[in-house]
Coordinates of C-alpha atoms in Angstrom, one line a residue:
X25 CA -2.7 7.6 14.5
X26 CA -5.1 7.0 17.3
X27 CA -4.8 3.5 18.2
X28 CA -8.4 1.3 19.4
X29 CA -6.0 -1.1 21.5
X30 CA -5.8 -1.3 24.6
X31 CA -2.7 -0.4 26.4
X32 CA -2.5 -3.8 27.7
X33 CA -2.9 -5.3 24.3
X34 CA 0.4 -4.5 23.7
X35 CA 3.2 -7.1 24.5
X36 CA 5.5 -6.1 27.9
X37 CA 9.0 -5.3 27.4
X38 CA 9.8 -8.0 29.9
X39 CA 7.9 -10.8 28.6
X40 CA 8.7 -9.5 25.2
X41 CA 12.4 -7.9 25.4
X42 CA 13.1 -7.8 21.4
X43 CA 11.4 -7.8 18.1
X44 CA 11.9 -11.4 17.6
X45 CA 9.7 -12.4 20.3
X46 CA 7.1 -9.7 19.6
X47 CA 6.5 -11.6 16.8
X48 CA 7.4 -15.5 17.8
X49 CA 4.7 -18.0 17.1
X50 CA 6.7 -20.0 20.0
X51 CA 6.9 -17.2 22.4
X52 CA 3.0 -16.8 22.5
X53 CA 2.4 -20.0 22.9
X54 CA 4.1 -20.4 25.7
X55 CA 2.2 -16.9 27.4
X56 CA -0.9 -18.1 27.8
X57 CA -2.0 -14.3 27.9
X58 CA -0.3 -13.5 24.7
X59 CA -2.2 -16.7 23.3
X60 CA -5.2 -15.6 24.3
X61 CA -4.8 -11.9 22.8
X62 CA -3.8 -13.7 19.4
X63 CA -7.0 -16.0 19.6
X64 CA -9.7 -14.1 20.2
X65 CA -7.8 -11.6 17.9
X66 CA -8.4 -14.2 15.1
X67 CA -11.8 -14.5 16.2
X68 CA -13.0 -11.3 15.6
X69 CA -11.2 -10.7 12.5
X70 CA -12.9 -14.3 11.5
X71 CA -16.5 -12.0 12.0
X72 CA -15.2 -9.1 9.8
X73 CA -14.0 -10.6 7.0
X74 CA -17.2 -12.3 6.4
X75 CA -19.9 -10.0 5.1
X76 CA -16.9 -8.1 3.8
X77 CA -16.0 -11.7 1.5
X78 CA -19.5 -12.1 0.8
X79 CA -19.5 -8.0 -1.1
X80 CA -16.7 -8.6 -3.0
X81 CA -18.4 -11.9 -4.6
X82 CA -21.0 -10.1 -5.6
X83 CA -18.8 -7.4 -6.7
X84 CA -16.6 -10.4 -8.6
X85 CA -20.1 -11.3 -10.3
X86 CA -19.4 -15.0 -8.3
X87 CA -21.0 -16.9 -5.8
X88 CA -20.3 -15.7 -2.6
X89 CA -18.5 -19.4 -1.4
X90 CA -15.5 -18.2 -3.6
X91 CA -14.7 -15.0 -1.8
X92 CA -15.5 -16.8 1.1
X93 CA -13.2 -19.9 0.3
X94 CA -10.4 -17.2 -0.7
X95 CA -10.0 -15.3 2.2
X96 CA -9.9 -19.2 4.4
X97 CA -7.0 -20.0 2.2
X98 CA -5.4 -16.7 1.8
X99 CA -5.1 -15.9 5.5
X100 CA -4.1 -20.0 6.1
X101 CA -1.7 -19.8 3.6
X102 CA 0.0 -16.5 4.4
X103 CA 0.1 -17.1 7.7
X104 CA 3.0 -19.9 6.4
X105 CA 4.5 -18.2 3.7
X106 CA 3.7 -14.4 4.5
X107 CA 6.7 -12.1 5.7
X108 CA 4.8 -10.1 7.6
X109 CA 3.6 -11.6 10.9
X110 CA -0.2 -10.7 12.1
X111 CA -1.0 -9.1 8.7
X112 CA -4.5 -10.3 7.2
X113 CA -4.8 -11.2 3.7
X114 CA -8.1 -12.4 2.3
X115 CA -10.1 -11.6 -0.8
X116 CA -10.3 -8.2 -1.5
X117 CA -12.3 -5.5 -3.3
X118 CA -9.5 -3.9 -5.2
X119 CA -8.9 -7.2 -6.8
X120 CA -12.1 -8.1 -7.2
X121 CA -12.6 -4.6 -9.2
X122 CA -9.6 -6.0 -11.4
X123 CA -10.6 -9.3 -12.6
X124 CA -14.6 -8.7 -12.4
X125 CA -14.6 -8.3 -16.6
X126 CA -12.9 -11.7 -17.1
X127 CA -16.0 -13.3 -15.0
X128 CA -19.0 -11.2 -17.2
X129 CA -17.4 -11.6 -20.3
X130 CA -15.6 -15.3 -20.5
X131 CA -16.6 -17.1 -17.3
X132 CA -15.6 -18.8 -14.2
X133 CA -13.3 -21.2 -15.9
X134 CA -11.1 -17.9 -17.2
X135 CA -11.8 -15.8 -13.7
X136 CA -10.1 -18.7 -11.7
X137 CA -7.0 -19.3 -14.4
X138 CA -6.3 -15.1 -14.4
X139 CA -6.1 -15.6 -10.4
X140 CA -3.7 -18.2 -10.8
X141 CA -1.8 -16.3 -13.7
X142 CA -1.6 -13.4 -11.3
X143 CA -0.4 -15.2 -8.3
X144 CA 2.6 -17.0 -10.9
X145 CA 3.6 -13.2 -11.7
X146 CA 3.9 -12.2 -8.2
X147 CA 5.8 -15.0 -7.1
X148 CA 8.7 -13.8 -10.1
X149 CA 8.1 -10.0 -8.9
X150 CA 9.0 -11.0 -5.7
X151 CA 11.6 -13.3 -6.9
X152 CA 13.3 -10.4 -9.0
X153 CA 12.9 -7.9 -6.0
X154 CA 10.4 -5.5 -6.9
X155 CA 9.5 -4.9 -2.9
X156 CA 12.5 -3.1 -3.1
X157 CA 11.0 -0.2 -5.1
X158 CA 8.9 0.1 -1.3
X159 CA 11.8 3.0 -0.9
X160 CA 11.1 5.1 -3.4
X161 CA 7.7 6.0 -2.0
X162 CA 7.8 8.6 0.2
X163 CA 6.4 9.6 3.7
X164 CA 3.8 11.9 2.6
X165 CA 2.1 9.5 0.2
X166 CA 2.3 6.7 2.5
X167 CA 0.2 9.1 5.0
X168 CA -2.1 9.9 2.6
X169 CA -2.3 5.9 1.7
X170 CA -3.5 5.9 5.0
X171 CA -6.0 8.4 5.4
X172 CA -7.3 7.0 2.1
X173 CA -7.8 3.8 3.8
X174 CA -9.7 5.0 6.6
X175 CA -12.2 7.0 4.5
X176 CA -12.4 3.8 2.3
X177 CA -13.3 2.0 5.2
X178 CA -15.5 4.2 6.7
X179 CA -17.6 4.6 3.1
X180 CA -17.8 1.0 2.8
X181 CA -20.3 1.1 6.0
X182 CA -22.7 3.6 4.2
X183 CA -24.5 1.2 2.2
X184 CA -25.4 -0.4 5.7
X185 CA -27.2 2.7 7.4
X186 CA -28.9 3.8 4.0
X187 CA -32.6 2.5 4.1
X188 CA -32.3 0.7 6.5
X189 CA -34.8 0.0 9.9
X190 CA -34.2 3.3 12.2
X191 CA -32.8 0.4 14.8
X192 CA -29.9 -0.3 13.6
X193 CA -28.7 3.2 14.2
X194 CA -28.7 2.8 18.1
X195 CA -27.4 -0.5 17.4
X196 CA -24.1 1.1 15.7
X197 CA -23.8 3.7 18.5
X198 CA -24.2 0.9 21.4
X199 CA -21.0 -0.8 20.0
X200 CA -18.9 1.7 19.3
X201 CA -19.8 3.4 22.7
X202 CA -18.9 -0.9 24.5
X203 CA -15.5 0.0 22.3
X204 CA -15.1 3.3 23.7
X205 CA -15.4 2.6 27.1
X206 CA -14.9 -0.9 27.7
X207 CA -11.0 -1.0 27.9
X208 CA -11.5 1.4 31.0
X209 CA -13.3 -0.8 32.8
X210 CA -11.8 -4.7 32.0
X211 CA -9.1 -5.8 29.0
X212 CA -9.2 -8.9 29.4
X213 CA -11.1 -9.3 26.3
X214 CA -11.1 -7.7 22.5
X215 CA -13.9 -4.6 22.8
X216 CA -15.0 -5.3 19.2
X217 CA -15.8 -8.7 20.6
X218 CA -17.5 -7.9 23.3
X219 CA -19.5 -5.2 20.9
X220 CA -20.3 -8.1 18.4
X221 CA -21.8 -9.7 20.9
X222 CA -23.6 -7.8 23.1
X223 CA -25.4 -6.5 19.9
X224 CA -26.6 -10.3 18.5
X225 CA -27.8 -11.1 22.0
X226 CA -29.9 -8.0 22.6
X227 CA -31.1 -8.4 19.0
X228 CA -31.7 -12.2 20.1
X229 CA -33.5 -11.6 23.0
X230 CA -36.0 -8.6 21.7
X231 CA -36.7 -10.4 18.3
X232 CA -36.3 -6.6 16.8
X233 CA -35.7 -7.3 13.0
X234 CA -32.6 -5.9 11.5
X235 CA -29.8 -6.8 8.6
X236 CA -27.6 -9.5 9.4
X237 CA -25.0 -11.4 7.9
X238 CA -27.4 -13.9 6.2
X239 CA -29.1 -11.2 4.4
X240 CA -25.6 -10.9 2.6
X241 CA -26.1 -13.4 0.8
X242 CA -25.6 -17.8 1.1
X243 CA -23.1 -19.4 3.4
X244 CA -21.5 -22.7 2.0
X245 CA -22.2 -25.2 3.8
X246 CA -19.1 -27.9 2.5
X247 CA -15.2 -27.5 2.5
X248 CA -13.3 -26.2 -0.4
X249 CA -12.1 -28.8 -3.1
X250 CA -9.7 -28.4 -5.4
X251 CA -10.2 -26.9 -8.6
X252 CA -8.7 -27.0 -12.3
X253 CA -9.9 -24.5 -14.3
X254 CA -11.1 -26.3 -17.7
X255 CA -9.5 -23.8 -20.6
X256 CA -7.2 -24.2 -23.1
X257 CA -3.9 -23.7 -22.1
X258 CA -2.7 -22.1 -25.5
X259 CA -1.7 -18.4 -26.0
X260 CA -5.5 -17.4 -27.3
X261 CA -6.2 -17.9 -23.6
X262 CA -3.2 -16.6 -22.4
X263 CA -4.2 -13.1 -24.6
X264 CA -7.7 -12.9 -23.0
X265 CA -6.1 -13.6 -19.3
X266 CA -3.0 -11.8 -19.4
X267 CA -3.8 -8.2 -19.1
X268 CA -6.2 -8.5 -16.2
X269 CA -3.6 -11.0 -14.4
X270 CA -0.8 -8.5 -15.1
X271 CA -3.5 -6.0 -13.2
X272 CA -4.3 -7.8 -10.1
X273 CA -0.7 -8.9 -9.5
X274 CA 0.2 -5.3 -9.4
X275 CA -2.2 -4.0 -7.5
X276 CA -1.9 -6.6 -5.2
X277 CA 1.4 -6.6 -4.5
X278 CA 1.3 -2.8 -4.1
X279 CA -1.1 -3.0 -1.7
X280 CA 0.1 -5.6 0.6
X281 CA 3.6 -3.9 0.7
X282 CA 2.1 -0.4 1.4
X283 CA -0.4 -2.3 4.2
X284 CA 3.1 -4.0 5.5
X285 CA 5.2 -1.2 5.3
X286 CA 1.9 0.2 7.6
X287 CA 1.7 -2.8 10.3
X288 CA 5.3 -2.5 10.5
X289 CA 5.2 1.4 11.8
X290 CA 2.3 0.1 14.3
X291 CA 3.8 -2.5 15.8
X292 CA 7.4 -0.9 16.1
X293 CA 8.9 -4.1 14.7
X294 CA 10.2 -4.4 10.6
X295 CA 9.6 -7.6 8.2
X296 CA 11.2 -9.3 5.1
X297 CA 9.1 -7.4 2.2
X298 CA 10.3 -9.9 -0.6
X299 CA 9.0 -12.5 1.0
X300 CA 6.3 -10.9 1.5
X301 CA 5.7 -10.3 -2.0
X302 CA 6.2 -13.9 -3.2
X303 CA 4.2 -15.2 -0.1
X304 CA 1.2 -13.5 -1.7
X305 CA 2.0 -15.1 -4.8
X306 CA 1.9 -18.5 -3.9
X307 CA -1.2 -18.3 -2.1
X308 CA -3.1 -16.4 -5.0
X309 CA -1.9 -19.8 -6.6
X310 CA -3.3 -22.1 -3.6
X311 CA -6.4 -20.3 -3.7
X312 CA -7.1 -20.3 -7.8
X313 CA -6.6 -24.2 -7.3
X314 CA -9.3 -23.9 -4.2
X315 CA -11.8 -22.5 -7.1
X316 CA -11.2 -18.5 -4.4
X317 CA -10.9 -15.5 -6.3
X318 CA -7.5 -14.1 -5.1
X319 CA -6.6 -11.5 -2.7
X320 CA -4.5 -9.3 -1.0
X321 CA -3.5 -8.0 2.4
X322 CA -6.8 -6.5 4.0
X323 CA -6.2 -2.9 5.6
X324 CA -9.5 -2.7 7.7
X325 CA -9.3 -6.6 9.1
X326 CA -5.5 -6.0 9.8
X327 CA -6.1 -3.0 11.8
X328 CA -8.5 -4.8 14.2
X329 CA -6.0 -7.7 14.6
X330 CA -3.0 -5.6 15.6
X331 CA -4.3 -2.4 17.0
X332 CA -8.0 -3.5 18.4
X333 CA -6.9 -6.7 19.5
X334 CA -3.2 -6.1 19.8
X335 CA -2.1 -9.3 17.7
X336 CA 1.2 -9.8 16.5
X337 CA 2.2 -13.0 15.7
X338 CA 0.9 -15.9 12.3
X339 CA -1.1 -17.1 14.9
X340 CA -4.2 -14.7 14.7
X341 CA -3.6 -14.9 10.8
X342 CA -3.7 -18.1 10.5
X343 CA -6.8 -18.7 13.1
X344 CA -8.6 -15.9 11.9
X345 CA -8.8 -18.3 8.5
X346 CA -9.7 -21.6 10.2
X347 CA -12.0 -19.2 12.4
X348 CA -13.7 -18.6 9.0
X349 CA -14.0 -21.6 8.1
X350 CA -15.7 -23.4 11.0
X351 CA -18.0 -19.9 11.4
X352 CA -19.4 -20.7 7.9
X353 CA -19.7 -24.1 7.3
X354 CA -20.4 -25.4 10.4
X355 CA -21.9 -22.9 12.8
X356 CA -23.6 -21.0 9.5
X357 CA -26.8 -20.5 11.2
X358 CA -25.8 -18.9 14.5
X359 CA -23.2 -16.5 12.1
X360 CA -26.4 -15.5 9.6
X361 CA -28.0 -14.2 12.7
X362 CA -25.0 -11.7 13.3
X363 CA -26.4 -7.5 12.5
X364 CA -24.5 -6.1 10.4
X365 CA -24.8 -3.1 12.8
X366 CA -22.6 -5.0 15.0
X367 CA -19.7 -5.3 12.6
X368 CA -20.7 -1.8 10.8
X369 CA -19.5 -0.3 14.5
X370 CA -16.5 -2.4 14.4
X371 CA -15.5 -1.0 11.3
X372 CA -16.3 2.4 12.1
X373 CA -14.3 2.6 14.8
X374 CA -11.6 1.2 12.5
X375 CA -11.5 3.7 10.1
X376 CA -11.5 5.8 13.4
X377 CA -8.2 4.5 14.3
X378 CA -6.4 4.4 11.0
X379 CA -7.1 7.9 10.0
X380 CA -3.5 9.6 10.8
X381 CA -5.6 12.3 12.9
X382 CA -2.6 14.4 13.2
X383 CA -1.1 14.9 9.8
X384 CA -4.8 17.0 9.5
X385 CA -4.6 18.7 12.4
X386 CA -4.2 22.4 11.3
X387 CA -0.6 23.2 13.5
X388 CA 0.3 20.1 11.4
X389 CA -0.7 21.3 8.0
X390 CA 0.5 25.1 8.7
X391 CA 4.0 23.4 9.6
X392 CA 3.8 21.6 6.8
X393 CA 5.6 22.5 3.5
X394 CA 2.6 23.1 0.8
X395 CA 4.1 20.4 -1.8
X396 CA 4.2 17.5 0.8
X397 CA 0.7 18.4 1.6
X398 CA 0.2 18.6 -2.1
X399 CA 1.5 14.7 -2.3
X400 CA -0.7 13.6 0.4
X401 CA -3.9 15.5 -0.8
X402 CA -3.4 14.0 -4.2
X403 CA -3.2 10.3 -3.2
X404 CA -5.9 10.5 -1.0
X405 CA -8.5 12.1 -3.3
X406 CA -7.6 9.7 -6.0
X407 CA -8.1 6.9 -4.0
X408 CA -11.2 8.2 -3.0
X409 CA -12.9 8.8 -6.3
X410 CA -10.9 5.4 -8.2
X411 CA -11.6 3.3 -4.9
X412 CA -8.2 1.9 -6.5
X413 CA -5.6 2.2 -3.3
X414 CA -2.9 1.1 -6.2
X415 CA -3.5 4.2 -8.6
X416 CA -3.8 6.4 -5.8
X417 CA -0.3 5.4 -4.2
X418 CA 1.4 5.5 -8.1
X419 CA -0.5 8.9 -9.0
X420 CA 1.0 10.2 -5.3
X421 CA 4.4 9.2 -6.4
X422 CA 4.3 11.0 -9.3
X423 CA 3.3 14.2 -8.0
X424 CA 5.7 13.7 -5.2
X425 CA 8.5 13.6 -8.5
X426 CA 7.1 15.9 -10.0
X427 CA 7.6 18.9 -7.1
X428 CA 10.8 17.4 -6.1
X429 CA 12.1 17.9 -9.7
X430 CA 11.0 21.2 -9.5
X431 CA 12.5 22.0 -6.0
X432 CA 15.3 20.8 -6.4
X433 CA 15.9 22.4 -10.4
X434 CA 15.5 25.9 -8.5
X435 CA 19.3 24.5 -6.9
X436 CA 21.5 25.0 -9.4
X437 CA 23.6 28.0 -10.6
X438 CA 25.9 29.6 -12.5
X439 CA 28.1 32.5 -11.3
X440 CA 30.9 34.5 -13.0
X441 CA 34.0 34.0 -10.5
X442 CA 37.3 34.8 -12.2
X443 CA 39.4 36.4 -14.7
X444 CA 42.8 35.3 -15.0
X445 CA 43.6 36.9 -17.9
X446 CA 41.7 39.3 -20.8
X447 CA 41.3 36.1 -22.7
X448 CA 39.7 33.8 -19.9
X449 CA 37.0 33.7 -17.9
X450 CA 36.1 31.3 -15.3
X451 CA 32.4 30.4 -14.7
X452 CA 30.8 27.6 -11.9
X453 CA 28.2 25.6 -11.7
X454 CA 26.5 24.6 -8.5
X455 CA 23.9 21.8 -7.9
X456 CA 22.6 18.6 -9.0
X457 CA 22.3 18.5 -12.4
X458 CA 19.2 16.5 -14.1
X459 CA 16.8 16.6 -16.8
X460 CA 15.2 19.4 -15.0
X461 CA 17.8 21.4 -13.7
X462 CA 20.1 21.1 -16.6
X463 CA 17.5 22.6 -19.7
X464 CA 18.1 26.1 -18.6
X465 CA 22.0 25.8 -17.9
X466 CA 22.4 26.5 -21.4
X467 CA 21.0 30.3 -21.6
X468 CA 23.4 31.3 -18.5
X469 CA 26.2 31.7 -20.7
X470 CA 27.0 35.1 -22.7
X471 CA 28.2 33.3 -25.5
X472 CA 28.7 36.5 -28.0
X473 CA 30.5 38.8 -24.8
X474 CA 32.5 36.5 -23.2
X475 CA 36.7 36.3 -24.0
X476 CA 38.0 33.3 -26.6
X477 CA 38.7 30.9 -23.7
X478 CA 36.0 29.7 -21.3
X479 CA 36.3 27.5 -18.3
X480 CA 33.7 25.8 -16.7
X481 CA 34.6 24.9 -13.0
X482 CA 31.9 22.1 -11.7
X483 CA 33.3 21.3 -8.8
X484 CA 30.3 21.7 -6.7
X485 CA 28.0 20.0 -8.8
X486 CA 27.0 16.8 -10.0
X487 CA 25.8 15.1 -13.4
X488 CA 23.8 12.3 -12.7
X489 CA 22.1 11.7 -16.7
X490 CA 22.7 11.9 -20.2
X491 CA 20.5 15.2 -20.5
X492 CA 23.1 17.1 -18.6
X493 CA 25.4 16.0 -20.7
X494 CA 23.6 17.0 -24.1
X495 CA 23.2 20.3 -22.3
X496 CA 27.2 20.7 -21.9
X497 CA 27.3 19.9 -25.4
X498 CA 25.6 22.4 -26.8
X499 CA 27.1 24.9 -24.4
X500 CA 30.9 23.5 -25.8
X501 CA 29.0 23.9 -29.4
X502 CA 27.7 27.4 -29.3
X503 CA 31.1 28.6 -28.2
X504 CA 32.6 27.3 -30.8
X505 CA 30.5 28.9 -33.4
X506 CA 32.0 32.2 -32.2
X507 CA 35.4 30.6 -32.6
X508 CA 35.9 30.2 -28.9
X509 CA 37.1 27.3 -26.9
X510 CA 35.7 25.5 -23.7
X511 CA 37.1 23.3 -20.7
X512 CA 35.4 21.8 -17.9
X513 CA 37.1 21.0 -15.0
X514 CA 36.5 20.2 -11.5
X515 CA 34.3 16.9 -12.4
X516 CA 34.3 14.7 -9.4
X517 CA 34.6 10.3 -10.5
X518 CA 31.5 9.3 -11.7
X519 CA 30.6 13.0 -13.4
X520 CA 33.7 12.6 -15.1
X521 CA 33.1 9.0 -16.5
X522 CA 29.5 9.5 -17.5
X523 CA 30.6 12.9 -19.5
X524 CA 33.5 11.0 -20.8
X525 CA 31.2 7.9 -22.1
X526 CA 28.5 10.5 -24.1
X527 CA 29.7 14.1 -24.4
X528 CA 29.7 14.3 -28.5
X529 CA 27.9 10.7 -28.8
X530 CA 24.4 12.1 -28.2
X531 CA 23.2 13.9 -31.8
X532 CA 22.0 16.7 -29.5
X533 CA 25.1 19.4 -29.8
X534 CA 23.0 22.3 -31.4

């Protein structure tokens, strides 16, 4: 993937020799360099989660002080209990698109005990180790997870250069060209800063009238509170609540792990993924009793912090929400003046830099074998048209089953190898031998032709489910309606023990 950091950006072998210091809150603090890279780091990503907080309110149906407070308490509170260091979690649109029903049709009261509900149910996913499942998705959909992002990201700017002053267009370019070119020239500083602000003070200074970050909608202008949401705590409520809290905690959890899994390969450095998973749990809980609707790790803010600004430690996290915080509430006029052309450049150049640009390059795709473009294809397009990063990734697993299935079915076969004597023949079976593989094994035997004694040597294969097993009993079955016998040998430990525990015990002998 093309990265927007600068070279420096990235820590130096010597002041950073291993992982652990890559990511050590201690280390940076005592680099005053590396400090600096994770504070202005938090800055910017403080700048792009807000307008960002503010649409998912309003896509939430709730007042935009509630994303707002979420993402200040997700990113605090992650930045403590997270397991992935320099990852950005705030309120999000995916879960925003999950719980939005429970706010139009029962209310705030309801919207705020489903995040809580959902934060509860990730804490025992994470608990009961469901970030291990992280293995079972492979490469292709996480590739195509992550060219879904970046065209996610990218779309998401669109309804800022639709109808819209013709100004703001040259705004846009000007910052991504200050992004482009500004790490040739000094890198002392974050480029998307340095963009933001060039932009506000020439928009300042010529009084030209464009969107900005006030035309989003209100910024609060008090400090969260705590919050008890007033329903009945009976299993009525539990009903109404359940299925959408089920909902977010999955698809938050999903993404987070995939975005992990993602900041991870970037930074060339690997992180516990069950904390991880309960981390997000208990501050979906922190932030339900802040009256925040819930998040999730943020794909487009975490790419700024660790490839734009070259973060890597809870310290950007964790500034980047108290960044927030003090940008709303207490310096809420200066941030309303902000053009959203500014941060719409910032984000551009984003999706820029998370599209894996050469997993479409054609050598890459003619290389490719067709099914594992197949995988990728699928998840991104679904992505695309659900805007639902967590049924894309499922839908690309699936399809990824699916053709291997099939592949690896195409394995297995069956050859005549000896005859000992006029009344024995010897077949064997090759391959791994599954649901798929196995439903055809029975029609390469000639049942009718073949001598009274019949052995089946499966020395080279494997039987890895009770299919396989149904399969060899119906083999043993229709040689026995021609009055001829069967023995299978050659079964390696665990074969043998699974055929041993449900041959003639499945009903299925026909």
């Amino acid at each position: 993937m093309t990265s927007l950091a600068p070279e420096s950006a990235t820590p130096e072998p010597a002041q950073f020799p291993n992982e652990a210091d890559i990511t050590s809150v201690r280390a940076a603090l005592r680099s005053p360099r590396r400090l600096r890279i994770e504070v202005l780091g938090g800055l910017v990503v403080a700048l792009a989660l807000i307008p960002e907080a503010i649409s998912f309110s309003i896509i939430a149906g709730v007042d935009p002080r509630v994303g707002l407070f979420a993402s200040f308490t997700m990113a605090v509170s992650i930045a403590f209990l997270g397991g992935r260091p320099a990852m950005i979690s705030a309120a999000t649109g995916a879960v925003a698109l999950v719980i939005a029903p429970v706010m139009r049709d029962h209310g705030f009261e309801y919207f705020i005990a489903t995040v809580i509900l959902a934060g509860i149910l990730q804490v025992v996913l994470g608990v009961l180790g469901v970030a291990r499942l992280m293995r079972f998705i492979p490469r292709s959909v996480m590739v195509g997870f992550v060219n879904a992002l970046a065209i996610l990201i990218f779309l998401a700017q669109i309804p800022h250069l639709t109808h819209v002053p013709w100004l703001v267009y040259p705004l846009v370019a000007a910052g991504i060209v200050v992004m482009v070119f500004l790490p040739r020239i000094t890198k002392a500083v974050p480029a998307p800063l340095v963009a933001i602000l060039a932009v506000t003070i020439f928009v300042a200074i010529t009084s030209v009238t464009v969107p900005t970050v006030g035309d989003e909608g209100q910024l609060p202008d008090s400090l969260p509170s705590l919050f008890w949401p007033d329903v009945p705590w009976n299993l009525d409520t539990l009903r109404i609540i359940a299925p959408y809290a089920v909902a977010m905690a999955l698809v938050g959890l999903l993404e987070s792990l995939m975005t992990a899994k993602l900041v991870d390969d970037v930074t060339d450095t690997h992180s516990p993924k069950t904390r991880e998973a309960w981390g997000q749990g208990v501050s979906n809980v922190i932030t339900g009793f802040f009256g925040g609707m819930g998040g999730c790790a943020m794909i487009g803010q975490t790419m700024i912090n660790v490839k734009a600004s070259g973060a890597r430690t809870r310290i950007s996290t964790f500034l980047a929400g108290v960044f927030l915080l003090i940008l709303v509430v207490g310096l809420g006029d200066l941030v309303g003046d902000i053009p959203m052309a500014a941060l719409v450049a910032v984000m551009v150049m984003v999706s820029v830099g998370t599209l894996d640009w050469h997993s479409i390059h054609p050598k890459t795709l003619r290389r490719m074998p067709r099914s594992e473009t197949l995988v990728m294809l699928s998840t991104v397009i679904v992505v695309v048209i659900t805007h639902n990063l967590a049924i894309g990734v499922i839908v690309g697993v699936i399809v990824a089953m699916i053709l291997f299935a099939r592949r690896v079915a195409h394995f297995t076969t069956v050859k005549d190898v000896a005859h000992p004597d006029e009344d024995t023949k010897v077949y064997a079976v090759t391959g791994e031998l599954f649901f798929a593989s196995s439903n055809d094994l029975v029609y390469q035997f000639d049942y009718r032709g073949d001598p009274v004694n019949v052995i089946i040597d499966m020395t080279d294969s494997h039987i890895w489910d009770a299919s396989t097993v149904a399969t060899l009993d119906a083999i043993t079955t229709k040689y026995a309606r021609y009055g001829k016998t069967v023995q299978i040998v050659g079964l390696n430990a665990s074969s043998a023990e699974r055929h041993e525990r449900l041959a003639g015990k499945l009903g299925g002998g026909h």
